[in-house]
Coordinates of C-alpha atoms in Angstrom, one line a residue:
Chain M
X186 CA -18.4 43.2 111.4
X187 CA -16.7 40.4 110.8
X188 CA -17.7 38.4 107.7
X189 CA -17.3 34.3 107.6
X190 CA -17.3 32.0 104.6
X191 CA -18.0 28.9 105.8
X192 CA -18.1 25.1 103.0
X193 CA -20.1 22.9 104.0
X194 CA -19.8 18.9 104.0
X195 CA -22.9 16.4 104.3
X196 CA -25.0 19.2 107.0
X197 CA -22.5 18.1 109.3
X198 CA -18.7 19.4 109.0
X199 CA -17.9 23.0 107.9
X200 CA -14.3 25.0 107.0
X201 CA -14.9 28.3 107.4
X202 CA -12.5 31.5 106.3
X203 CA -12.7 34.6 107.1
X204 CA -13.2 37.4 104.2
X205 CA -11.6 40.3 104.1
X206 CA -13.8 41.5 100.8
X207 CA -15.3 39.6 97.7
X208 CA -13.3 40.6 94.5
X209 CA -15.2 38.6 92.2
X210 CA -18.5 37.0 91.9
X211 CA -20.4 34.9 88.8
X212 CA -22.7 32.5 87.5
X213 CA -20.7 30.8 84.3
X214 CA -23.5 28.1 82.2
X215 CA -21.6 25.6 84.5
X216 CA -21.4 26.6 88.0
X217 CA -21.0 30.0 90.7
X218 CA -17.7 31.5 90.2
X219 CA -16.5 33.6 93.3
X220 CA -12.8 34.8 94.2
X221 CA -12.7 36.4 98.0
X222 CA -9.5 37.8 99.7
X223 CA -9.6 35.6 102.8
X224 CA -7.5 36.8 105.9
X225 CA -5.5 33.8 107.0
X226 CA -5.0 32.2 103.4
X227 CA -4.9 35.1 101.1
X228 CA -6.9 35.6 98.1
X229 CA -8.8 32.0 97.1
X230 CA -11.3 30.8 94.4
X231 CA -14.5 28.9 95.3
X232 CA -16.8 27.0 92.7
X233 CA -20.3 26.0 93.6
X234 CA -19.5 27.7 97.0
X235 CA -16.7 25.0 97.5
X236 CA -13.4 26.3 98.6
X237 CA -10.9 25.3 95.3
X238 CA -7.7 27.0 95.9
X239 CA -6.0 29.8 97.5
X240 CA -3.1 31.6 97.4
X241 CA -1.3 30.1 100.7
X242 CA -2.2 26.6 100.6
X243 CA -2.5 26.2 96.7
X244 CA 1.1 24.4 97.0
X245 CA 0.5 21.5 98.6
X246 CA -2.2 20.5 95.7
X247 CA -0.5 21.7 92.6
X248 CA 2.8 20.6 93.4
X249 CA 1.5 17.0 94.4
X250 CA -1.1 16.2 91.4
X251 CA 2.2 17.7 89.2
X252 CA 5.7 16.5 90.3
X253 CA 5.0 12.7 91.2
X254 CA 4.3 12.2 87.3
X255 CA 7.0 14.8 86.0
X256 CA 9.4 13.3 88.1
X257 CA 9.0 9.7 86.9
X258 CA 7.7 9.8 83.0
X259 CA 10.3 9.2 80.8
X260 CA 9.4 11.3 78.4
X261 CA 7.4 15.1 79.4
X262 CA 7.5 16.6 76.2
X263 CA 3.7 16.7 75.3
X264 CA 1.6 17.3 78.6
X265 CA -2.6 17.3 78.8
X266 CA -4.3 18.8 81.6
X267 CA -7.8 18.9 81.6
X268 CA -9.5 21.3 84.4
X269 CA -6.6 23.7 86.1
X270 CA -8.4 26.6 85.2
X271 CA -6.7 28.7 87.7
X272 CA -3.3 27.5 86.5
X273 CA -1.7 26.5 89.2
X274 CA -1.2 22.9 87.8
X275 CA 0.0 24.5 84.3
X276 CA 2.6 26.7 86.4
X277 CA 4.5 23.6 87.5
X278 CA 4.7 21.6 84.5
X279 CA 5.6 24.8 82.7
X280 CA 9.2 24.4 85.3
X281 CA 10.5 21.7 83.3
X282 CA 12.4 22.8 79.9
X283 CA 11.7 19.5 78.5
X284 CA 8.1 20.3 78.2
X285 CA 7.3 21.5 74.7
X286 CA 3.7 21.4 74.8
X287 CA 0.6 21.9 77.2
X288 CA -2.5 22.0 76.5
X289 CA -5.0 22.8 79.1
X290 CA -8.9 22.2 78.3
X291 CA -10.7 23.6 80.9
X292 CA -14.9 23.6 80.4
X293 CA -15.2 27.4 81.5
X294 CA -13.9 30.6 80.4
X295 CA -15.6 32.4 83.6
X296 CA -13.0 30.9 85.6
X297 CA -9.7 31.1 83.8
X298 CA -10.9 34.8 82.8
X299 CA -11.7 35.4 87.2
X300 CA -8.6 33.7 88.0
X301 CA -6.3 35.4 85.1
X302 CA -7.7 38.5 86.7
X303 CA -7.8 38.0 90.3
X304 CA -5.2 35.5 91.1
X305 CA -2.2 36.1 89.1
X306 CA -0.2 35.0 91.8
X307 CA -1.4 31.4 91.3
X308 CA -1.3 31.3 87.2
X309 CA 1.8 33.3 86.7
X310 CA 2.3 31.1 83.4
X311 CA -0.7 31.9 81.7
X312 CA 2.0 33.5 78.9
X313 CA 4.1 30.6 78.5
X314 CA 4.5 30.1 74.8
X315 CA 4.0 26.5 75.2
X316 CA 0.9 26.5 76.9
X317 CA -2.2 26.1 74.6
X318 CA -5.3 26.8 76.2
X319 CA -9.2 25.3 74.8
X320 CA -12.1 26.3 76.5
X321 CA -13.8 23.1 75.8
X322 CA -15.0 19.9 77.5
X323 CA -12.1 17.7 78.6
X324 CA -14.6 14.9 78.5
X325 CA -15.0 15.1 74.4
X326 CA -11.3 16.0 74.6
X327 CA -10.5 12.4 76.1
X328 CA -13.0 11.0 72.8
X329 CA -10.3 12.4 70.1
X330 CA -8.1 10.0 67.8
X331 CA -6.6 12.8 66.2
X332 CA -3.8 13.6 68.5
X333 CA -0.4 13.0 69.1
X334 CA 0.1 10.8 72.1
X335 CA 0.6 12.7 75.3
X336 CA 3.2 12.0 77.5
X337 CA 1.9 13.3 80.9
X338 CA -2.2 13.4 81.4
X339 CA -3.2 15.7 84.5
X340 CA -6.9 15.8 85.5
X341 CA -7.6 18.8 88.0
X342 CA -11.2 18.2 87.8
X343 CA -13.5 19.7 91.0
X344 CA -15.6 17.3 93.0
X345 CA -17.8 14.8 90.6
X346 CA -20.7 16.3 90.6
X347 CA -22.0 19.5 88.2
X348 CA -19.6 19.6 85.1
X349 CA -16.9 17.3 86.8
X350 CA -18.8 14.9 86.8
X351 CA -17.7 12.8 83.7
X352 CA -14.4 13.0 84.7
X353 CA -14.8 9.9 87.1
X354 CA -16.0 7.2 84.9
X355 CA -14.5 4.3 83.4
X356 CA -15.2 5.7 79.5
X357 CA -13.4 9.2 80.3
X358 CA -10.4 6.7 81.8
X359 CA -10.2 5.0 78.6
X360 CA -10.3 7.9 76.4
X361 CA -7.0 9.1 78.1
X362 CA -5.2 5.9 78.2
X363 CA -5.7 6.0 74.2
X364 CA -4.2 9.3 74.3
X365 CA -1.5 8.4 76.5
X366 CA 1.7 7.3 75.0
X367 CA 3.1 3.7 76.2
X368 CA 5.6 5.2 78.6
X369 CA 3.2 8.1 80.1
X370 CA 2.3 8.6 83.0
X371 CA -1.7 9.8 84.2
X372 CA -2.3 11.3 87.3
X373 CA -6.0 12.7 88.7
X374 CA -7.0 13.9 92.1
X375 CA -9.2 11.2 93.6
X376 CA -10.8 13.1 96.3
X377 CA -10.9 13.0 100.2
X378 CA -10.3 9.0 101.1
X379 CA -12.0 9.8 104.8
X380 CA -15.1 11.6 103.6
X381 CA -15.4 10.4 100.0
X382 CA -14.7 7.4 100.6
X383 CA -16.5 5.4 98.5
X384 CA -16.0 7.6 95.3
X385 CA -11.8 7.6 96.2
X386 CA -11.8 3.2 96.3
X387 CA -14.4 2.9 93.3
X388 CA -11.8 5.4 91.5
X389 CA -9.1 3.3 92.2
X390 CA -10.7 0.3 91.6
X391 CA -12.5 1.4 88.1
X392 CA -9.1 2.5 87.4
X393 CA -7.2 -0.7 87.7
X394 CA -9.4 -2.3 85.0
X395 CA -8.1 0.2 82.9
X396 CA -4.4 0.7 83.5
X397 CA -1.4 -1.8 84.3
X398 CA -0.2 0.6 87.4
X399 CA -2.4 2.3 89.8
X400 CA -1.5 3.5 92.7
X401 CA -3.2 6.4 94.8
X402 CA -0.8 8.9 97.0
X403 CA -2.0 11.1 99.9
X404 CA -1.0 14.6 101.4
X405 CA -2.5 17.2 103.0
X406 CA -4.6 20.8 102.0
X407 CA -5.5 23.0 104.5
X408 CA -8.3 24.2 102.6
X409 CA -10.2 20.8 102.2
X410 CA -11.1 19.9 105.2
X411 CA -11.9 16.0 106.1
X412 CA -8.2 15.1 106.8
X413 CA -6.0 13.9 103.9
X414 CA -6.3 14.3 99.9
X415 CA -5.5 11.8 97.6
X416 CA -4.0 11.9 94.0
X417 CA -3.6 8.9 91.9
X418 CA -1.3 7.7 90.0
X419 CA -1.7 5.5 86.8
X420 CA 0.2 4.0 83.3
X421 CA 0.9 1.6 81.2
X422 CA 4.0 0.5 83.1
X423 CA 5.7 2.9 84.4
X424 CA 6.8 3.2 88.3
X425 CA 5.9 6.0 90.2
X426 CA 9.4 4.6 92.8
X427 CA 11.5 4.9 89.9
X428 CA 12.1 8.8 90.3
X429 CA 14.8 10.4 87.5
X430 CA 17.2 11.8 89.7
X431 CA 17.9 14.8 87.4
X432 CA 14.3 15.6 87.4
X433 CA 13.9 15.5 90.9
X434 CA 17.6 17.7 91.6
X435 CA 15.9 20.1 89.8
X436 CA 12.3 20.4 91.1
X437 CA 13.5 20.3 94.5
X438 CA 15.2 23.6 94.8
X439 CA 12.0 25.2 93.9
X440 CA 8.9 23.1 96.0
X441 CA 7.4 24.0 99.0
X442 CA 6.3 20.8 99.9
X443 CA 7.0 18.4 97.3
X444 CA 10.9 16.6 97.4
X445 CA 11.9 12.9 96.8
X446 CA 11.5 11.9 100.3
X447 CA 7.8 13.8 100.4
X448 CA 7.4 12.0 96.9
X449 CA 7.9 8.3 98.1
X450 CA 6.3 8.9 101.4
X451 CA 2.8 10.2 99.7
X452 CA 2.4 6.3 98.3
X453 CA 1.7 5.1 101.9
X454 CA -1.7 3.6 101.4
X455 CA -3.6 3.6 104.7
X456 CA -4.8 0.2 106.6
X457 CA -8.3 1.2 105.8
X458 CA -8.0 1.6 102.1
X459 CA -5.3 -1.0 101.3
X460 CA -7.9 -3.5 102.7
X461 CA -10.4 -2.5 100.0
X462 CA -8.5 -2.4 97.6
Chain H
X232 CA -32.8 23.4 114.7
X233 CA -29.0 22.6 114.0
X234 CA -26.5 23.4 116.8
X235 CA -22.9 24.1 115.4
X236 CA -19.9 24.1 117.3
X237 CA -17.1 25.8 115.7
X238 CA -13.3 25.8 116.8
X239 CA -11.7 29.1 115.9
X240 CA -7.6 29.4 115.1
X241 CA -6.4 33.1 115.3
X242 CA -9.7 34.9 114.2
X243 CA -10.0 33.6 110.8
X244 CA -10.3 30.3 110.4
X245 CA -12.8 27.8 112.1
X246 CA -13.4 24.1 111.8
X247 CA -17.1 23.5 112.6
X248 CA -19.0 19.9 113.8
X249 CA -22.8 19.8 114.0
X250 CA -23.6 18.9 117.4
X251 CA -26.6 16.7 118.3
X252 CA -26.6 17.1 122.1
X253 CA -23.8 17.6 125.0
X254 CA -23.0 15.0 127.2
X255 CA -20.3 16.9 129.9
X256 CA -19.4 20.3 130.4
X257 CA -17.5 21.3 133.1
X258 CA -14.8 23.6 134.6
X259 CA -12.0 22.0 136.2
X260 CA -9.5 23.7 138.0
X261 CA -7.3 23.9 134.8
X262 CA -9.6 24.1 132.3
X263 CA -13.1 23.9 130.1
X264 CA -13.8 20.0 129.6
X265 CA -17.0 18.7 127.4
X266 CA -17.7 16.0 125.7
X267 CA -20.5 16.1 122.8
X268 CA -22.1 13.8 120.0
X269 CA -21.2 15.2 116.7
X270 CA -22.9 14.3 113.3
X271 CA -20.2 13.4 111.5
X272 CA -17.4 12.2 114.0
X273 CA -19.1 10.5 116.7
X274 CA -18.4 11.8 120.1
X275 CA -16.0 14.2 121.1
X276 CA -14.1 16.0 123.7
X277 CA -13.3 19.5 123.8
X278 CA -10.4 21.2 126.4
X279 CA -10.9 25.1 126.3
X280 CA -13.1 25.0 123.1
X281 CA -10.9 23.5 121.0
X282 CA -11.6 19.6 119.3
X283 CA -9.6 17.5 120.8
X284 CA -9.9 14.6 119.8
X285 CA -13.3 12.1 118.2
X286 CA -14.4 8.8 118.2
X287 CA -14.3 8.1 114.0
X288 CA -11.3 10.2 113.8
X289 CA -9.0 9.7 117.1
X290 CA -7.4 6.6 115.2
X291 CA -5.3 8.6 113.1
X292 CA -3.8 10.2 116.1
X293 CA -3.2 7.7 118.6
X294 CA -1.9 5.4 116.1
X295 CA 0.7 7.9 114.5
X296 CA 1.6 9.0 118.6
X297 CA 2.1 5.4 119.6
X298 CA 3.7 2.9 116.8
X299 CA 6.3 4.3 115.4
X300 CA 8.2 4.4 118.9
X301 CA 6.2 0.9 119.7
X302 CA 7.8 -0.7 116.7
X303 CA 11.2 0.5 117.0
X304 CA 12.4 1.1 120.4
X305 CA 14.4 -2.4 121.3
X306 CA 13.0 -3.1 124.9
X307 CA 9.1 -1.7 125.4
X308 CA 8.6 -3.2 128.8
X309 CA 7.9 -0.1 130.9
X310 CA 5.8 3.1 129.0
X311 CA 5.1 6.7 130.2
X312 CA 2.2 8.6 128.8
X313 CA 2.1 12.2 129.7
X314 CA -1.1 13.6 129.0
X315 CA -3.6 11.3 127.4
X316 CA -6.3 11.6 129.5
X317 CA -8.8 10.3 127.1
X318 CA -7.1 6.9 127.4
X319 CA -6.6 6.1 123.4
X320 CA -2.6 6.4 123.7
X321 CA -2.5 4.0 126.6
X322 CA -5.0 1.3 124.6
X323 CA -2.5 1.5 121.4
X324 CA 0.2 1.0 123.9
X325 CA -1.2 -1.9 125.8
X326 CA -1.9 -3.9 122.8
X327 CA 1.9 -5.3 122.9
X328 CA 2.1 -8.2 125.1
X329 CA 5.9 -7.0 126.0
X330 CA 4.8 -3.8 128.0
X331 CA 4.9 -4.6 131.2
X332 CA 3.8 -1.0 133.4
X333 CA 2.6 2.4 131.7
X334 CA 2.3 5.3 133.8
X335 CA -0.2 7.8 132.7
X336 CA 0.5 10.9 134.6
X337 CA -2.8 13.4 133.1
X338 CA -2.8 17.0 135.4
X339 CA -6.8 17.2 135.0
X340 CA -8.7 14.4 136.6
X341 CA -11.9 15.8 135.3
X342 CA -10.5 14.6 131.4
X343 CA -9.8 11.3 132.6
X344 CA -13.4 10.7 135.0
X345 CA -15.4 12.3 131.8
X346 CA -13.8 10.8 129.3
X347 CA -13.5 7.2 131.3
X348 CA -17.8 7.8 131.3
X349 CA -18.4 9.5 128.0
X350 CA -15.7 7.9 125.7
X351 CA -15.0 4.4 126.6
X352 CA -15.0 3.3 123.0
X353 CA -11.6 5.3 122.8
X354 CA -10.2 4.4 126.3
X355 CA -11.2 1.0 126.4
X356 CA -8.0 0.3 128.4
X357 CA -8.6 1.6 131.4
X358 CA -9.1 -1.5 133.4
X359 CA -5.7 -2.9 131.7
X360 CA -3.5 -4.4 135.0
X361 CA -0.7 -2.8 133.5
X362 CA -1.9 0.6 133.9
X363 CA -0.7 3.2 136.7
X364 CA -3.2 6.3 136.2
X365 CA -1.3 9.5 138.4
X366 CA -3.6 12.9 138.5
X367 CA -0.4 14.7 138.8
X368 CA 1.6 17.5 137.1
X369 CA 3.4 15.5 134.4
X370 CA 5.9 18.3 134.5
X371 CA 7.0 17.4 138.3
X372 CA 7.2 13.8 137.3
X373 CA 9.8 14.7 134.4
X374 CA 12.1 16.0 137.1
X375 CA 12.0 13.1 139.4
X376 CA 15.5 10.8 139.9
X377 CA 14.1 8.2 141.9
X378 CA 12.1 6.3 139.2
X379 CA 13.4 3.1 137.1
X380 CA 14.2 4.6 133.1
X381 CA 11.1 4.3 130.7
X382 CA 12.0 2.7 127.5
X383 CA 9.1 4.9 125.6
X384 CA 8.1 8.3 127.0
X385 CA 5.1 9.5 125.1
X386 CA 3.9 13.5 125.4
X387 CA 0.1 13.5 124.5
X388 CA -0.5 17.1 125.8
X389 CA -2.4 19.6 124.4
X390 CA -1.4 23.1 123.0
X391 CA 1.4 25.1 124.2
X392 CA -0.7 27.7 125.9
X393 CA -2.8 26.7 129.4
X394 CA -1.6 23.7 131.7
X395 CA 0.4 22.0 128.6
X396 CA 2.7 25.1 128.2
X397 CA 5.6 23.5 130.1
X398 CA 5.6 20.4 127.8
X399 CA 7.1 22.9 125.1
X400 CA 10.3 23.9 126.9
X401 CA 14.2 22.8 127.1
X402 CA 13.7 21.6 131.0
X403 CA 11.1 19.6 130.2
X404 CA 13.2 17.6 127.7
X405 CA 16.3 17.1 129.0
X406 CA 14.0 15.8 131.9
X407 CA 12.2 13.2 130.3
X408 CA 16.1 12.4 128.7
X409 CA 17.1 11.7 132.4
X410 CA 13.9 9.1 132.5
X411 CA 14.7 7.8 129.2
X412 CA 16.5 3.9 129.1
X413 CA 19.8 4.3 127.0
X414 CA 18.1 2.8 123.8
X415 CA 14.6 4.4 125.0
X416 CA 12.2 6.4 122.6
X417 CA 10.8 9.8 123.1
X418 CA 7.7 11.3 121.2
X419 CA 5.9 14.3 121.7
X420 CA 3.0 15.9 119.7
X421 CA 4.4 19.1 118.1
X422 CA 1.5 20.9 116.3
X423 CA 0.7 21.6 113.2
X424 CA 3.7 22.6 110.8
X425 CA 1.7 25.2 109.4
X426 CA -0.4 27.2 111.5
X427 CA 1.8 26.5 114.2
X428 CA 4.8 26.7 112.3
X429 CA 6.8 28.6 114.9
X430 CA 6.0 26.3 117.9
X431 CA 6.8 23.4 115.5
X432 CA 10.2 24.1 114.5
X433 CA 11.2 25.6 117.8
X434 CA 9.8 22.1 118.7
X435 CA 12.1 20.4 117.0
X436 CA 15.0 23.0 117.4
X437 CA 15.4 22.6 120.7
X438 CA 14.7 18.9 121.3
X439 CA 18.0 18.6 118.9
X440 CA 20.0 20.2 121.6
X441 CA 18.5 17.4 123.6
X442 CA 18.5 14.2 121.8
X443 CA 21.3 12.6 119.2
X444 CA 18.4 11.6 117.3
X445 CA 15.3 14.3 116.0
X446 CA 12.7 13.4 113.5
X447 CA 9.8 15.1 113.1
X448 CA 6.9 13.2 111.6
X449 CA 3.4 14.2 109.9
X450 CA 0.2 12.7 109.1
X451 CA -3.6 14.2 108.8
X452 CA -5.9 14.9 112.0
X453 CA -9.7 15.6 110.7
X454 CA -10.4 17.5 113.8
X455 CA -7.7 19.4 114.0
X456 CA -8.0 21.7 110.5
X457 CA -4.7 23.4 109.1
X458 CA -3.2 20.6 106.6
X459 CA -1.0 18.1 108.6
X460 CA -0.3 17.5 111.7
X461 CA 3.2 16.6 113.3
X462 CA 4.6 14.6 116.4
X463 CA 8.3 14.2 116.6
X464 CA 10.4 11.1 117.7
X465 CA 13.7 11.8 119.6
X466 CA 16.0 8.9 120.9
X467 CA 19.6 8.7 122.7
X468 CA 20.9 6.6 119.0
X469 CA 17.7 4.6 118.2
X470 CA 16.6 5.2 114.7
X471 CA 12.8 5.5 113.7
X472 CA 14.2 3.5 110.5
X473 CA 15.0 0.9 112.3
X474 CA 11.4 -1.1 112.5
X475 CA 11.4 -3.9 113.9
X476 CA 9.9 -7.2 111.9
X477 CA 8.0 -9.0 114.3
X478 CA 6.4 -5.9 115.7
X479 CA 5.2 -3.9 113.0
X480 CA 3.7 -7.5 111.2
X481 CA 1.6 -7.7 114.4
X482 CA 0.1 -4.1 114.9
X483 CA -0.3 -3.9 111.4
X484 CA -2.9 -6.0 111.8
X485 CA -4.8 -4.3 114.1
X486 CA -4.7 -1.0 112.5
X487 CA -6.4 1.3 110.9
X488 CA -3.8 3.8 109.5
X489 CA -0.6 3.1 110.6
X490 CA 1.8 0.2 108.6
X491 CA 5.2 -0.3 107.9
X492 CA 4.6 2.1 105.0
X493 CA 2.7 4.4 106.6
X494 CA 5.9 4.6 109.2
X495 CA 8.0 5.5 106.8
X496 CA 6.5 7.7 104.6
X497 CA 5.2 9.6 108.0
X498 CA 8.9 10.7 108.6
X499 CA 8.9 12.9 105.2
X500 CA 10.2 16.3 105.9
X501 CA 8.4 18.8 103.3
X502 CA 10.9 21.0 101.8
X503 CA 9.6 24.4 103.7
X504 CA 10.4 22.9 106.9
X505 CA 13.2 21.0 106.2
X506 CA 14.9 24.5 105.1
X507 CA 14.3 25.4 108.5
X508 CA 16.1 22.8 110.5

């Protein structure tokens, strides 16, 4: 017998994976936790019965929400990412020696703890001495004015609805430009510009009242269906075009996906959305 | 009740549309054609159970097929479309006043009469004076020597497995290369650089053995699930960097995805192929 998880969008689209066997299944205070060994993709984490990440494909997000910002902030010594709990996102920012300090607030334990467990392969920096990791609420995080200035803010926050929600609203983008330092560099995914539409442009849009540079960038994850993905990419004044050619040398023998080329290509704004915006 | 229709790659993965009623199913001598309203997508046509191609989606593949070749390729007076028999390659073709003739040459005259009836939001060029429509093997008309040289030869098949197998091989390219004008454009689909990772770089492999100039290209397909999707542009010396002005000011007007930018950043090689080629 052949068992089929399929997600399902709106009662009307569906990516289904086949599953090989479940290795993990929760209910955190926050949302379902489940971790399944899929056949095509390897083992992958779902939240809320949404596929998240998995082992195969998990490249073409992490690298993309991480190296367009590493590659252009001038400084990447103090990095925030809040969400990441499977640690993909902390594994590339942990590449760069220049980075002296991560810390990565993620609102539940249940899934760094499944993911530490069950997908290793993903998180293989969870013992980085630089990494600092809070079980806390990223959105009180963003409310602090006790912290050094960070140079690099990364939001891997899950769709906006259930405990990501706050992470799309103007007062949770003002909270991290006040903890960004004047040359940083902020970067969140902004969801599916085909089939959340309206929640990727009002992003952008709320955005651009609150930051000098905006600019969203687009690739492609096989395990969110709906066509492309979108990133954006925010500061105070900083460029994502002006890539530090050191940085990128570097990165660039060790990416999947992401190089310079792949980098300045992802900024191509569609017809559709440059019109709205 | 809800009716699902679900695509299925290699046993363990599926991309599924609710379906709210059929409007053609049929066997032609070639193959399974139907056409059905989906939820999400609008109407759609399937060849052998697999999505082909949708009315809210088929933009983002008909534009990234046609313009990049439309907007570089000095002369565009006289166009052949292989394949296409839902029409949308032709319309994005026949919006330049310059093209003077296109010969569509689709093997399955069942596509084109179903789709002509069931889809004429996406072939709405059909009646176009410039247009020769051949049912004929596009495969024959690659080896003919008695025709005048196309300045863009466009392969809009499907999959290499059925009646599109032969689009795939060496003879078939160096034919169209005999049909191709001196400073003449060639693009073909060529799969998805992922799930079809072999077929894609063999693709582009041997097309190099063909043409002075190979770039692959990529972009997003809803419909067809698996990340991006590629097509790749081949040319005697023209290069797909080479847009020109006054073209790419007036499509990009008329667009929904494809712009200048969109062009360029399309011809992004992501480092796992790129290592390949």
């Amino acid at each position: 017998m052949a068992l089929w998880y399929d997600e399902v969008f709106d009662d009307s689209m569906r990516l289904g994976l086949k599953v090989e066997r479940t290795l993990f299944m929760g209910h955190s205070e926050f949302q379902r936790v489940a971790v399944v060994e899929t056949t095509l993709l390897g083992k992958a984490l779902l939240l809320d019965d949404l596929w998240m990440t998995a082992e195969k494909d998990e490249k073409s997000y992490h690298e993309m929400i991480v190296h367009p910002a590493m590659t252009t902030a001038p400084k990447i010594e103090r990095v925030l990412i809040i969400g990441g709990g499977d640690g993909g996102t902390a594994r590339e920012v942990l590449r760069y020696a220049d980075v002296e300090h991560v810390d990565l607030v993620e609102i539940d334990e249940m899934v760094v703890k499944a993911c530490q467990e069950h997908l290793p392969e993903i998180g293989s920096a969870w013992d980085d001495e630089r990494l600092n990791v809070v079980i806390g609420d990223g959105i009180e995080w963003a409310k602090r004015t006790d912290l050094e200035p960070y140079d690099v803010i990364i939001i891997d926050g899950s769709d906006p609805v259930g405990p990501a929600e706050g992470l799309f609203d103007r007062a949770f983008y003002e909270g991290c430009a006040n903890l960004l330092s004047d040359d940083g560099v902020f970067v969140t995914q902004s969801e599916s510009p085909l089939i959340f539409r309206d929640v990727h442009i009002d992003m952008v849009r709320v955005m651009k009242d609150v930051f000098d540079q905006v600019h969203p960038y687009y690739g492609s994850v096989m395990i969110y269906a709906g066509g492309p993905w979108s990133w954006t990419y925010a500061s105070k004044g900083v460029s994502p075009k002006e890539i530090i050619d050191e940085r990128v040398g570097f990165i660039q023998e060790q990416t999947e996906i992401y190089n310079r080329d792949v980098h300045l290509g992802a900024f191509a704004v569609p017809n559709h959305i440059r019109r709205e915006l």
